[in-house]
């Protein structure tokens, strides 16, 4: 009996190994990359609208350029991608994809942009329930010319097992109210190791719009590597992009780059934006995504606290679920300083002496000739209050010790 069970187990293991080997062979054999410097086809406006022939550099209106990663129509408040530490792999449903793309288009359209640079636009994908998002966007922006550069064409990714990411084809979509005379797809360098099967066919798109002075506006629609690329590959991608941009500026053209960079583009972003570290240890009480109010964006998270902080910049509302003021929080003082001086725009024109003097004067004015009973636990807060009151009103103060057990 035991021998029979071992044979069955062995046969199952062999079948699993064969299946894994066959799948690996399928992924490797189906892998391909598009050539570099491929011309892009320009699609006319779907409603037949006439495009502006050239940008009037001297007398023309101010022009708006908008950019957005559409997240293949899956990313909404409830979605958290598995490769970013979450569990989401495919959009919840076809209707969710259509609603998300329509909502994104509505928000972008409200900006009245002359140009749109969009990333992660699926044309056929398991993860997006095979919705042709490019066709949807062309219908949503019927008066725009458009170009599409494919940068993602994967074999069926059978991971995560509970909801495989599947086979997907996606790319970069550029929309313009002005005539586009030329378009080019540049293939970015990617890893040559196994990680290339994660990075797939990264690229950026270059679109040219004529200007009234004989120059061109050159738009770069960019989506650099996020997964599977080491620092040398990421540096090579930035270098290639910079070289093309510098070349256009040297030719006297106007250059705008937009997209999803996934990199520290200047190399010292932490110093420029006063970001000390990417991860900070602190005390935090778990708070679920379901509790995030409308309009807020989650700005940091941990493995046990999905919402460590959130923000609503338009209303200047910022919230933390941890304690930046306690000594256990690394760089907590930096966070508080940034909030006070950069967000609230307060001026650091006070000293500790002036705080004591102002507090003492305020207490004396409030108390007058009355007497004060103060519950004193011995903690920092009540002790400071006791010291200030003693300095302000002396024997008018009576402290009562309160043992609250904490």
Short mmCIF file of C-alpha atoms in Angstrom, two decimals:
data_model
loop_
_atom_site.label_atom_id
_atom_site.label_comp_id
_atom_site.label_asym_id
_atom_site.label_seq_id
_atom_site.Cartn_x
_atom_site.Cartn_y
_atom_site.Cartn_z
CA UNK A 1 0.00 0.00 0.00
CA UNK A 2 2.80 2.38 0.97
CA UNK A 3 4.64 1.64 -2.25
CA UNK A 4 1.52 2.41 -4.29
CA UNK A 5 1.09 5.80 -2.55
CA UNK A 6 4.73 6.68 -3.23
CA UNK A 7 4.29 5.85 -6.91
CA UNK A 8 1.20 8.05 -7.13
CA UNK A 9 2.97 10.92 -5.38
CA UNK A 10 5.98 10.48 -7.66
CA UNK A 11 3.80 10.47 -10.76
CA UNK A 12 2.06 13.68 -9.63
CA UNK A 13 5.42 15.38 -9.02
CA UNK A 14 6.66 14.32 -12.46
CA UNK A 15 3.51 15.71 -14.08
CA UNK A 16 3.96 18.98 -12.18
CA UNK A 17 7.58 19.25 -13.29
CA UNK A 18 6.59 18.56 -16.89
CA UNK A 19 3.85 21.19 -16.70
CA UNK A 20 6.24 23.77 -15.22
CA UNK A 21 8.88 22.99 -17.86
CA UNK A 22 6.30 23.23 -20.65
CA UNK A 23 5.04 26.56 -19.33
CA UNK A 24 8.59 27.94 -19.02
CA UNK A 25 9.30 26.86 -22.61
CA UNK A 26 6.07 28.52 -23.77
CA UNK A 27 6.99 31.81 -22.05
CA UNK A 28 10.52 31.83 -23.48
CA UNK A 29 9.52 30.79 -27.01
CA UNK A 30 6.70 33.33 -27.20
CA UNK A 31 8.93 36.19 -26.02
CA UNK A 32 9.65 38.85 -28.62
CA UNK A 33 10.60 42.51 -28.82
CA UNK A 34 9.66 45.10 -31.39
CA UNK A 35 12.47 46.78 -33.30
CA UNK A 36 13.77 50.19 -32.32
CA UNK A 37 12.91 53.35 -34.29
CA UNK A 38 9.56 52.13 -35.57
CA UNK A 39 7.38 54.82 -37.19
CA UNK A 40 4.01 55.40 -35.53
CA UNK A 41 0.79 55.71 -37.47
CA UNK A 42 -1.32 58.79 -36.79
CA UNK A 43 -5.05 58.21 -36.52
CA UNK A 44 -7.31 61.10 -37.59
CA UNK A 45 -10.04 62.39 -35.25
CA UNK A 46 -12.94 59.94 -35.22
CA UNK A 47 -15.47 62.74 -35.74
CA UNK A 48 -13.58 64.19 -38.71
CA UNK A 49 -12.78 67.43 -36.88
CA UNK A 50 -10.16 69.70 -38.42
CA UNK A 51 -6.92 69.90 -36.46
CA UNK A 52 -4.91 73.06 -35.83
CA UNK A 53 -2.14 73.00 -38.39
CA UNK A 54 0.55 74.54 -36.22
CA UNK A 55 1.08 76.00 -32.76
CA UNK A 56 1.02 79.81 -32.91
CA UNK A 57 4.13 80.54 -30.88
CA UNK A 58 3.74 84.32 -30.93
CA UNK A 59 0.04 84.90 -30.40
CA UNK A 60 -1.47 81.53 -29.57
CA UNK A 61 -3.22 80.68 -26.29
CA UNK A 62 -1.59 78.86 -23.38
CA UNK A 63 -1.73 75.12 -24.00
CA UNK A 64 -2.34 72.37 -21.44
CA UNK A 65 -0.57 69.01 -21.52
CA UNK A 66 -2.04 66.27 -19.32
CA UNK A 67 -0.52 62.89 -18.52
CA UNK A 68 -1.88 59.85 -16.68
CA UNK A 69 -1.15 56.18 -16.16
CA UNK A 70 -4.59 54.61 -16.58
CA UNK A 71 -3.58 51.39 -14.84
CA UNK A 72 -5.30 49.23 -17.51
CA UNK A 73 -8.65 50.38 -16.13
CA UNK A 74 -8.31 48.40 -12.90
CA UNK A 75 -6.90 50.93 -10.47
CA UNK A 76 -9.58 52.45 -8.32
CA UNK A 77 -9.89 52.90 -4.56
CA UNK A 78 -10.47 49.18 -4.04
CA UNK A 79 -7.55 47.90 -6.20
CA UNK A 80 -4.03 47.20 -4.94
CA UNK A 81 -1.64 45.54 -7.44
CA UNK A 82 0.02 42.29 -6.40
CA UNK A 83 3.47 43.38 -7.62
CA UNK A 84 3.23 46.42 -5.35
CA UNK A 85 2.55 44.31 -2.29
CA UNK A 86 -1.21 44.05 -2.72
CA UNK A 87 -3.44 41.24 -3.93
CA UNK A 88 -5.09 42.64 -7.08
CA UNK A 89 -4.14 41.15 -10.42
CA UNK A 90 -7.05 41.70 -12.80
CA UNK A 91 -9.81 44.30 -12.84
CA UNK A 92 -12.90 43.35 -10.82
CA UNK A 93 -15.08 43.16 -13.95
CA UNK A 94 -15.49 44.41 -17.50
CA UNK A 95 -17.87 47.08 -16.22
CA UNK A 96 -15.28 48.31 -13.72
CA UNK A 97 -12.77 48.70 -16.56
CA UNK A 98 -15.24 50.65 -18.67
CA UNK A 99 -16.27 52.83 -15.73
CA UNK A 100 -12.66 53.54 -14.72
CA UNK A 101 -11.55 54.44 -18.24
CA UNK A 102 -14.64 56.60 -18.74
CA UNK A 103 -14.06 58.32 -15.39
CA UNK A 104 -10.40 58.97 -16.15
CA UNK A 105 -11.32 60.37 -19.57
CA UNK A 106 -13.90 62.66 -17.98
CA UNK A 107 -11.38 63.97 -15.44
CA UNK A 108 -8.74 64.54 -18.12
CA UNK A 109 -11.24 66.16 -20.48
CA UNK A 110 -12.19 68.65 -17.77
CA UNK A 111 -8.63 70.02 -18.03
CA UNK A 112 -9.31 70.92 -21.68
CA UNK A 113 -5.88 69.65 -22.74
CA UNK A 114 -4.32 70.33 -26.10
CA UNK A 115 -2.25 67.14 -25.68
CA UNK A 116 -2.71 63.92 -23.71
CA UNK A 117 0.05 61.47 -22.79
CA UNK A 118 -1.46 58.22 -21.48
CA UNK A 119 0.18 55.00 -20.29
CA UNK A 120 -0.97 51.43 -19.59
CA UNK A 121 -3.71 51.60 -22.18
CA UNK A 122 -4.81 48.01 -22.91
CA UNK A 123 -6.04 47.03 -26.35
CA UNK A 124 -6.59 43.36 -25.47
CA UNK A 125 -5.88 41.81 -22.10
CA UNK A 126 -6.95 39.21 -19.60
CA UNK A 127 -6.37 41.72 -16.80
CA UNK A 128 -8.75 44.24 -18.42
CA UNK A 129 -11.39 41.71 -19.54
CA UNK A 130 -10.41 42.24 -23.19
CA UNK A 131 -11.80 45.78 -23.31
CA UNK A 132 -10.20 47.82 -26.10
CA UNK A 133 -9.37 50.87 -24.01
CA UNK A 134 -7.68 52.66 -26.91
CA UNK A 135 -10.93 52.54 -28.90
CA UNK A 136 -12.81 53.85 -25.87
CA UNK A 137 -10.40 56.77 -25.50
CA UNK A 138 -10.61 57.65 -29.18
CA UNK A 139 -14.38 57.81 -28.84
CA UNK A 140 -14.04 59.91 -25.68
CA UNK A 141 -11.68 62.36 -27.41
CA UNK A 142 -13.21 62.41 -30.90
CA UNK A 143 -11.65 65.73 -31.97
CA UNK A 144 -8.07 64.57 -31.32
CA UNK A 145 -5.53 62.88 -33.56
CA UNK A 146 -3.87 59.94 -31.83
CA UNK A 147 -0.84 57.68 -31.93
CA UNK A 148 -0.30 54.35 -30.18
CA UNK A 149 3.04 52.75 -29.27
CA UNK A 150 2.92 49.18 -27.99
CA UNK A 151 5.13 48.60 -24.95
CA UNK A 152 3.63 45.49 -23.41
CA UNK A 153 2.77 42.21 -25.15
CA UNK A 154 3.00 39.31 -22.76
CA UNK A 155 2.54 35.58 -22.90
CA UNK A 156 -0.07 34.24 -20.47
CA UNK A 157 1.28 35.04 -17.01
CA UNK A 158 -0.07 32.29 -14.76
CA UNK A 159 0.52 34.25 -11.58
CA UNK A 160 -0.84 34.82 -9.00
CA UNK A 161 -2.45 31.40 -9.00
CA UNK A 162 -5.71 32.64 -7.47
CA UNK A 163 -6.22 35.16 -10.32
CA UNK A 164 -3.66 34.87 -13.15
CA UNK A 165 -2.60 38.17 -14.72
CA UNK A 166 -2.96 36.48 -18.10
CA UNK A 167 -1.93 37.59 -21.57
CA UNK A 168 -2.04 41.33 -22.22
CA UNK A 169 -1.24 43.82 -24.96
CA UNK A 170 -0.95 47.47 -23.98
CA UNK A 171 0.90 50.64 -24.77
CA UNK A 172 1.23 54.42 -24.79
CA UNK A 173 -1.46 56.61 -26.33
CA UNK A 174 -0.76 60.20 -27.37
CA UNK A 175 -3.66 62.52 -28.27
CA UNK A 176 -3.33 65.92 -29.95
CA UNK A 177 -5.66 68.71 -31.10
CA UNK A 178 -2.86 69.82 -33.40
CA UNK A 179 -1.63 68.12 -36.55
CA UNK A 180 1.01 65.49 -35.80
CA UNK A 181 3.52 65.30 -38.61
CA UNK A 182 5.59 62.38 -37.38
CA UNK A 183 5.79 59.73 -34.69
CA UNK A 184 8.52 57.35 -33.58
CA UNK A 185 8.69 54.43 -31.16
CA UNK A 186 12.01 54.03 -29.32
CA UNK A 187 12.73 50.66 -27.68
CA UNK A 188 14.32 51.08 -24.27
CA UNK A 189 17.18 48.88 -23.04
CA UNK A 190 15.98 46.10 -20.75
CA UNK A 191 17.62 43.27 -18.83
CA UNK A 192 18.90 40.33 -20.82
CA UNK A 193 18.42 37.94 -17.91
CA UNK A 194 15.30 36.14 -16.75
CA UNK A 195 13.82 39.42 -15.51
CA UNK A 196 13.25 40.49 -19.12
CA UNK A 197 10.13 38.31 -19.06
CA UNK A 198 8.73 40.72 -16.46
CA UNK A 199 9.93 43.90 -18.16
CA UNK A 200 8.74 42.93 -21.65
CA UNK A 201 8.83 45.58 -24.38
CA UNK A 202 9.44 48.93 -22.68
CA UNK A 203 9.55 51.98 -24.91
CA UNK A 204 8.75 55.66 -25.25
CA UNK A 205 6.92 57.45 -28.03
CA UNK A 206 8.00 60.66 -29.77
CA UNK A 207 5.38 62.84 -31.48
CA UNK A 208 6.11 65.98 -33.51
CA UNK A 209 3.79 68.99 -33.79
CA UNK A 210 4.76 71.89 -36.10
CA UNK A 211 5.06 75.44 -34.77
CA UNK A 212 4.48 78.74 -36.56
CA UNK A 213 8.17 79.72 -36.34
CA UNK A 214 9.39 76.64 -38.18
CA UNK A 215 10.35 74.74 -35.04
CA UNK A 216 8.56 71.71 -33.59
CA UNK A 217 7.00 70.78 -30.29
CA UNK A 218 8.39 67.32 -29.54
CA UNK A 219 6.31 65.27 -27.08
CA UNK A 220 7.86 62.33 -25.26
CA UNK A 221 5.32 59.84 -23.88
CA UNK A 222 7.30 57.76 -21.39
CA UNK A 223 6.82 54.61 -19.31
CA UNK A 224 10.09 53.38 -17.85
CA UNK A 225 10.73 50.04 -16.13
CA UNK A 226 9.34 49.42 -12.68
CA UNK A 227 9.88 45.69 -12.16
CA UNK A 228 12.74 43.39 -13.04
CA UNK A 229 15.27 46.09 -13.91
CA UNK A 230 18.47 46.66 -11.96
CA UNK A 231 20.01 50.10 -11.50
CA UNK A 232 22.30 49.78 -14.54
CA UNK A 233 19.31 49.14 -16.82
CA UNK A 234 17.35 51.98 -15.26
CA UNK A 235 20.31 54.32 -15.72
CA UNK A 236 20.63 53.24 -19.36
CA UNK A 237 16.95 53.98 -19.96
CA UNK A 238 17.26 57.47 -18.47
CA UNK A 239 20.43 58.12 -20.45
CA UNK A 240 18.77 57.15 -23.74
CA UNK A 241 15.75 59.35 -23.01
CA UNK A 242 17.94 62.31 -21.99
CA UNK A 243 20.05 62.02 -25.14
CA UNK A 244 17.01 62.18 -27.39
CA UNK A 245 15.60 65.14 -25.47
CA UNK A 246 18.90 67.04 -25.52
CA UNK A 247 19.23 66.39 -29.24
CA UNK A 248 15.85 67.98 -29.87
CA UNK A 249 16.65 71.00 -27.71
CA UNK A 250 19.96 71.44 -29.53
CA UNK A 251 17.99 71.54 -32.78
CA UNK A 252 15.97 74.45 -31.39
CA UNK A 253 12.77 72.49 -30.81
CA UNK A 254 10.47 72.66 -27.80
CA UNK A 255 10.52 69.51 -25.68
CA UNK A 256 7.95 68.16 -23.22
CA UNK A 257 8.25 64.74 -21.56
CA UNK A 258 5.45 63.21 -19.54
CA UNK A 259 4.46 59.80 -18.29
CA UNK A 260 5.16 57.21 -15.63
CA UNK A 261 8.88 57.31 -14.90
CA UNK A 262 9.19 54.83 -12.01
CA UNK A 263 12.70 56.21 -11.43
CA UNK A 264 14.43 58.94 -9.44
CA UNK A 265 14.85 61.03 -12.60
CA UNK A 266 17.30 63.54 -11.12
CA UNK A 267 19.17 61.17 -8.82
CA UNK A 268 18.80 63.38 -5.75
CA UNK A 269 15.03 63.58 -5.37
CA UNK A 270 15.30 62.74 -1.68
CA UNK A 271 17.39 65.84 -1.07
CA UNK A 272 15.34 68.13 -3.28
CA UNK A 273 12.00 67.09 -1.82
CA UNK A 274 13.32 66.49 1.69
CA UNK A 275 12.46 62.77 1.59
CA UNK A 276 14.86 61.24 4.09
CA UNK A 277 14.04 57.56 3.56
CA UNK A 278 11.52 55.35 1.78
CA UNK A 279 10.61 53.35 4.90
CA UNK A 280 10.10 54.61 8.43
CA UNK A 281 9.50 52.70 11.66
CA UNK A 282 6.68 54.01 13.84
CA UNK A 283 3.62 53.07 15.89
CA UNK A 284 0.51 52.71 13.80
CA UNK A 285 -3.01 51.42 14.33
CA UNK A 286 -4.33 49.43 11.31
CA UNK A 287 -6.75 51.36 9.10
CA UNK A 288 -8.44 49.74 6.11
CA UNK A 289 -8.81 51.06 2.54
CA UNK A 290 -12.58 50.95 2.95
CA UNK A 291 -12.33 53.81 5.43
CA UNK A 292 -10.56 56.24 3.10
CA UNK A 293 -12.91 59.18 2.44
CA UNK A 294 -13.73 60.27 -1.09
CA UNK A 295 -11.14 62.65 -2.50
CA UNK A 296 -8.26 61.34 -0.37
CA UNK A 297 -5.22 59.50 -1.77
CA UNK A 298 -3.24 56.95 0.25
CA UNK A 299 0.32 58.29 0.45
CA UNK A 300 2.01 55.61 2.58
CA UNK A 301 1.29 52.13 3.89
CA UNK A 302 2.81 49.18 5.73
CA UNK A 303 2.26 45.44 5.67
CA UNK A 304 -0.07 45.66 8.66
CA UNK A 305 -1.49 49.14 8.06
CA UNK A 306 -2.86 49.59 4.52
CA UNK A 307 -3.41 53.30 5.14
CA UNK A 308 -0.50 54.75 7.15
CA UNK A 309 -1.16 58.24 5.81
CA UNK A 310 -3.48 59.91 3.32
CA UNK A 311 -3.89 63.33 1.78
CA UNK A 312 -6.29 65.63 -0.02
CA UNK A 313 -3.87 68.30 -1.37
CA UNK A 314 -6.58 70.42 -3.01
CA UNK A 315 -8.14 71.01 0.42
CA UNK A 316 -4.78 70.93 2.22
CA UNK A 317 -5.88 68.00 4.37
CA UNK A 318 -3.25 65.53 5.55
CA UNK A 319 -3.70 62.63 7.98
CA UNK A 320 -1.39 60.08 9.58
CA UNK A 321 -2.36 56.83 11.27
CA UNK A 322 0.97 56.77 13.13
CA UNK A 323 2.65 59.09 15.63
CA UNK A 324 5.26 61.37 14.00
CA UNK A 325 5.82 63.12 17.33
CA UNK A 326 7.12 60.11 19.29
CA UNK A 327 10.79 59.19 19.41
CA UNK A 328 10.07 55.74 17.92
CA UNK A 329 9.22 57.37 14.59
CA UNK A 330 12.31 57.90 12.48
CA UNK A 331 12.37 61.37 10.90
CA UNK A 332 9.16 62.27 12.71
CA UNK A 333 10.46 65.78 13.37
CA UNK A 334 11.21 66.15 9.65
CA UNK A 335 7.60 65.21 8.85
CA UNK A 336 6.24 67.73 11.36
CA UNK A 337 8.60 70.44 10.12
CA UNK A 338 7.54 69.82 6.52
CA UNK A 339 3.86 70.03 7.51
CA UNK A 340 4.25 73.23 9.54
CA UNK A 341 6.56 75.19 7.28
CA UNK A 342 5.91 73.82 3.77
CA UNK A 343 2.24 72.85 3.93
CA UNK A 344 0.90 75.34 6.49
CA UNK A 345 3.51 77.95 5.47
CA UNK A 346 4.12 79.02 9.08
CA UNK A 347 7.13 81.16 9.89
CA UNK A 348 9.59 79.79 12.51
CA UNK A 349 9.90 83.16 14.21
CA UNK A 350 9.32 81.97 17.79
CA UNK A 351 11.62 80.77 20.57
CA UNK A 352 11.08 78.58 23.62
CA UNK A 353 11.39 81.66 25.85
CA UNK A 354 8.61 83.47 24.00
CA UNK A 355 6.36 80.42 24.22
CA UNK A 356 6.75 80.30 28.02
CA UNK A 357 6.19 84.04 28.35
CA UNK A 358 3.12 84.00 26.13
CA UNK A 359 1.68 80.96 27.93
CA UNK A 360 2.24 82.45 31.38
CA UNK A 361 0.57 85.71 30.34
CA UNK A 362 -2.41 83.82 28.85
CA UNK A 363 -2.86 81.74 32.03
CA UNK A 364 -2.69 84.83 34.28
CA UNK A 365 -5.27 86.62 32.16
CA UNK A 366 -7.60 83.62 32.17
CA UNK A 367 -7.32 82.76 35.89
CA UNK A 368 -7.17 86.23 37.41
CA UNK A 369 -7.70 85.93 41.18
CA UNK A 370 -9.34 82.50 41.03
CA UNK A 371 -7.85 79.25 42.24
CA UNK A 372 -6.99 76.24 39.97
CA UNK A 373 -7.15 72.50 40.62
CA UNK A 374 -5.02 70.49 38.17
CA UNK A 375 -5.19 66.72 37.65
CA UNK A 376 -1.53 65.68 37.38
CA UNK A 377 -0.66 62.21 36.05
CA UNK A 378 3.08 62.73 35.84
CA UNK A 379 3.11 62.45 32.06
CA UNK A 380 4.70 65.03 29.79
CA UNK A 381 1.50 66.92 28.96
CA UNK A 382 0.13 67.42 32.47
CA UNK A 383 3.60 68.07 33.92
CA UNK A 384 4.26 70.87 31.44
CA UNK A 385 0.85 72.40 32.19
CA UNK A 386 1.59 72.19 35.92
CA UNK A 387 4.96 73.89 35.50
CA UNK A 388 3.48 76.72 33.42
CA UNK A 389 0.59 77.24 35.86
CA UNK A 390 2.96 77.25 38.84
CA UNK A 391 5.07 79.90 37.17
CA UNK A 392 1.99 81.96 36.26
CA UNK A 393 -0.17 81.81 39.40
CA UNK A 394 2.00 80.30 42.14
CA UNK A 395 0.02 79.34 45.29
CA UNK A 396 -3.29 79.74 43.48
CA UNK A 397 -2.56 76.29 41.98
CA UNK A 398 -3.33 72.97 43.68
CA UNK A 399 -2.19 69.79 41.88
CA UNK A 400 -3.95 66.47 42.51
CA UNK A 401 -2.08 63.31 41.48
CA UNK A 402 -4.18 61.03 39.24
CA UNK A 403 -3.00 57.43 38.86
CA UNK A 404 -4.66 56.34 35.62
CA UNK A 405 -2.67 53.09 35.45
CA UNK A 406 -0.93 53.72 32.11
#
